[in-house]
Amino acid sequence: MSASIRFLMCAPEFYDVDYVINPWMEGNIHKSSRDRAMEQWQNLFHIIKENATVDLVPPQRGVPDMVFTANAGLVLEDRVVLSRFYHKERQGEEPFFKAWFEEQGYQVFELPKELPFEGAGDALLDREGRWLWAGYGFRSELDSHPYLAKWLDIEVLSLRLMDERFYHLDTCFCPLANGYLLYYPPAFDAYSNRLIEMRVPANKRITVDETDAVNFACNAVNINQLIIMNKASDELKQRLSDVGFQVVETPLTEFLKAGGAAKCLTLRVTEPIIPLHHAAAAVESRVIHLEGHLLDSGLINRALDLIVEGGGSFQVLNFRLGEQRQSTSSAEIRVTAPDHAVMETLMSQLIDMGAVAQPQEVCDNPLETVTKDGVAPDDFYVTTIYPTEVRVNCEWVPVQNQRMDGAIVVSHTPEGVRAECKLLRDLKVGDRVIVGVEGIRTVRKPEVREQRGSQPEFGFMGSGVSSERRVELIVEQIAWELRKLRDQGGKVVVTAGPVVIHTGGGEHLARLIREGYVQALLGGNAIAVHDIEQAIMGTSLGVDMKRGVSVRGGHRHHLKVINTIRRCGSIRAAVEQGVLKSGVFYECIQHNVPFSLAGSIRDDGPLPDTQMDLIKAQEEYARLIRGADMILMLSSMLHSIGVGNMTPAGVKMVCVDINPAVVTKLSDRGSVESVGVVTDVGLFLSLLVQQLDRLTSPYREAQLA
Ligand code: ARG
């Protein structure tokens, strides 16, 4: 026996299931037998006593869970961090445990009030003393972990618990001698599992299945080669004995009714410090500021959910409720994440929602210098479509050329400070790039948040009469907007796929161009080929557009057309030579509407106008999009998504596609400005043109007058 190893236990004199604070207790109120509990506890006590020294803390009436001494606190050498119970039902135990530790001469650390931490139930030392595994998610707060690291001077690895049956770390996780680990992986989130796998080599990880897990096999007391537990399958016993452990089973069923077993009933109070392993917690925390219609819009809920779902935790430091319906609310929230990588991910998502990280404290965003052309510093802030501002000299500077998936470069020019979005490939050695997420804010209109999600996608084809009416309504709005933009000299950009031509929409699009509704056209090789095929040969991919039937040999038409244009030299040349006399691209040339055709791997030909250098094509697109007020995306997933990525928020986008997935993907930009219409694009265009006609008809004018 190792007399130097000591455990603290508490006899179950007053033990019972009196309340429900975990799923095991449900249905078990007053269902446990105190006699049987006493007998089971005595058996455990004797087994441990044969192998170590046992100290006892006197049981107390009214705190039935005090038998679970694992929750008294967390001990390392002569220091103890006392528990702060999450549930009021157990808070009554705190003074008794505190008194015991003080009597024994421990240096006692107490966490701030309202910061739950449940001792060795949620914090387990690596048996080699290299670090502390600390659980969070149900009982202990992630924010308690930095205190553990500081007071105990040890590296803390935070693990997030996901299954409420395993609400304490020690219910599903048990570090063993010689670096082995007994645990139930599904109790943890993916990130925590990765962390475990990084720290514990595969040959040292002993995973249990659900049957063993619900028998509390992981809630074991390990003394050197001995493992004491409620129950284990033969298979698990075998695996443990294969690596040199001896399993002793002792039934603890009465305690299972309260959600505890062997380990919970003990607290190892001699945990030696193994020198050389001092380190701090990777846990980080930041304060963010949120402002807007936080409650009405559900923004606050979304932000808090995002933090928790992303593996962090939060504390609301401050909440000022807007007094009137129209006044906004604001909140300060402390976000804590188990490490830097998780923090960065959380913060960028929160910034997308309009949160600002530590606004007051940052005078200048941290910058790093580009050392290789086209490559950003590792930690660079990835931009979004939302208007963004950054801190320079303690002031907010708006970022130019906003687009998503770029980096922000800050420079000092004679005209003053300039911050601008740059694509990775455009970065040059010496550029100063913003890294991290502090002192960055995205400027969102409060209404933007409020309306989000309230813009439905408009179904047409598949669904009932009412949605036909809805498409009509949305077409009316778009027509109205197009008319307004045209009359005010606005800019409308159209991206279109070949389906526009196949579905008979070509003539309508051509008309929109002819009548001045379109200021730029973006597409690929295919739309131009099919438009010209239709103009010259009357077919689209070999299908007669008037009769809707395939023409013999028609599949060659499009290549003939490509060849014809190649002979002319360009689409413009074909128009000038009188070869091309109608269609979408004919109108573009006639009305000086610039277009850009981006090439792809599947293009036939291509047409001389198709830009096969994709970087150049992206640049042309970006140039044509600049200053757009509205973008009409007509059945081209590829080009529409590309355009979506280049376009800052605030530009109205209308995405029309028969495939709801495409529409959803684009509406996911999360801006109200985008409207999705699920319908046949040919039909949509014909409705749109009709509607525009109606706007000008004398009948309509008479009606308006
Ligand atoms: N009924 C107790 C609770 O829910 C059981 C505690 C078990 N202790 C443990 N370390 N897992 O708090």
XYZ file of N, CA, C and O and ligand atoms in Angstrom, residues 19 21-22 25 65 68 70-71 85 90 118 120-121 139 167-168 170-171 216 219 258-260 263-264, ligand 1:
112
model
N -33.138 15.627 -5.315
C -33.470 16.603 -6.352
C -32.889 16.091 -7.664
O -32.173 15.079 -7.675
N -30.487 17.167 -10.726
C -29.598 18.146 -11.377
C -28.765 17.495 -12.473
O -27.863 18.106 -13.030
N -29.034 16.226 -12.742
C -28.411 15.573 -13.903
C -29.350 14.463 -14.365
O -30.251 14.060 -13.624
N -30.441 11.352 -12.204
C -31.265 11.526 -11.000
C -32.756 11.502 -11.333
O -33.577 11.239 -10.463
N -25.467 15.230 -1.616
C -24.434 14.919 -2.612
C -23.021 15.133 -2.078
O -22.047 14.985 -2.831
N -19.989 12.945 -2.747
C -19.168 13.035 -3.959
C -18.037 14.041 -3.741
O -18.054 15.171 -4.231
N -15.213 14.292 -4.883
C -14.458 14.758 -6.059
C -14.802 16.208 -6.362
O -13.987 16.951 -6.913
N -16.010 16.593 -5.964
C -16.452 17.953 -6.258
C -16.119 18.966 -5.159
O -16.599 20.089 -5.190
N -20.263 25.579 -6.924
C -21.227 24.711 -7.594
C -22.159 25.496 -8.503
O -22.579 26.608 -8.176
N -26.264 22.247 -4.481
C -25.003 21.741 -3.930
C -24.144 22.836 -3.302
O -23.091 22.547 -2.721
N -16.467 22.859 -10.728
C -16.824 21.783 -9.815
C -15.669 20.843 -9.495
O -15.787 19.624 -9.465
N -12.453 18.502 -8.834
C -11.861 17.364 -9.535
C -12.897 16.570 -10.324
O -12.546 15.639 -11.044
N -14.180 16.948 -10.195
C -15.175 16.340 -11.071
C -14.939 16.795 -12.502
O -15.213 16.074 -13.458
N -21.182 22.015 -16.146
C -21.090 22.510 -14.778
C -20.030 23.602 -14.617
O -20.286 24.622 -14.011
N -21.886 14.807 -17.694
C -21.877 16.241 -17.391
C -20.631 16.691 -16.663
O -20.316 17.870 -16.616
N -19.930 15.743 -16.035
C -18.640 16.060 -15.418
C -17.551 15.333 -16.207
O -17.776 14.208 -16.667
N -15.064 13.740 -15.167
C -14.676 12.436 -14.614
C -15.702 11.337 -14.860
O -15.504 10.194 -14.477
N -16.832 11.668 -15.499
C -17.797 10.612 -15.828
C -17.433 9.909 -17.136
O -18.011 8.886 -17.467
N -20.397 3.719 -16.001
C -19.421 4.575 -15.311
C -18.025 3.955 -15.224
O -17.295 4.174 -14.259
N -15.415 6.366 -14.650
C -15.409 7.041 -13.341
C -14.651 6.146 -12.354
O -15.203 5.603 -11.407
N -27.549 8.831 -8.556
C -27.330 10.273 -8.414
C -26.348 10.765 -9.472
O -25.975 11.938 -9.496
N -25.919 9.849 -10.338
C -25.002 10.262 -11.394
C -23.543 10.218 -10.991
O -22.725 10.970 -11.517
N -23.182 9.337 -10.066
C -21.777 9.246 -9.679
C -21.370 7.812 -9.413
O -22.209 6.929 -9.303
N -14.953 7.172 -8.782
C -14.112 8.367 -8.790
C -14.791 9.546 -8.081
O -14.164 10.273 -7.300
N -16.090 9.728 -8.341
C -16.805 10.854 -7.729
C -16.811 10.773 -6.218
O -16.904 11.787 -5.537
N -25.539 14.311 -7.985
C -24.240 14.820 -8.132
C -24.262 16.002 -9.114
O -24.958 15.942 -10.072
C -23.283 13.783 -8.631
C -21.875 14.258 -8.669
C -20.951 13.263 -9.224
N -19.642 13.710 -9.097
C -18.733 13.655 -10.051
N -17.528 14.049 -9.787
N -18.995 13.290 -11.267
O -23.632 16.997 -8.909
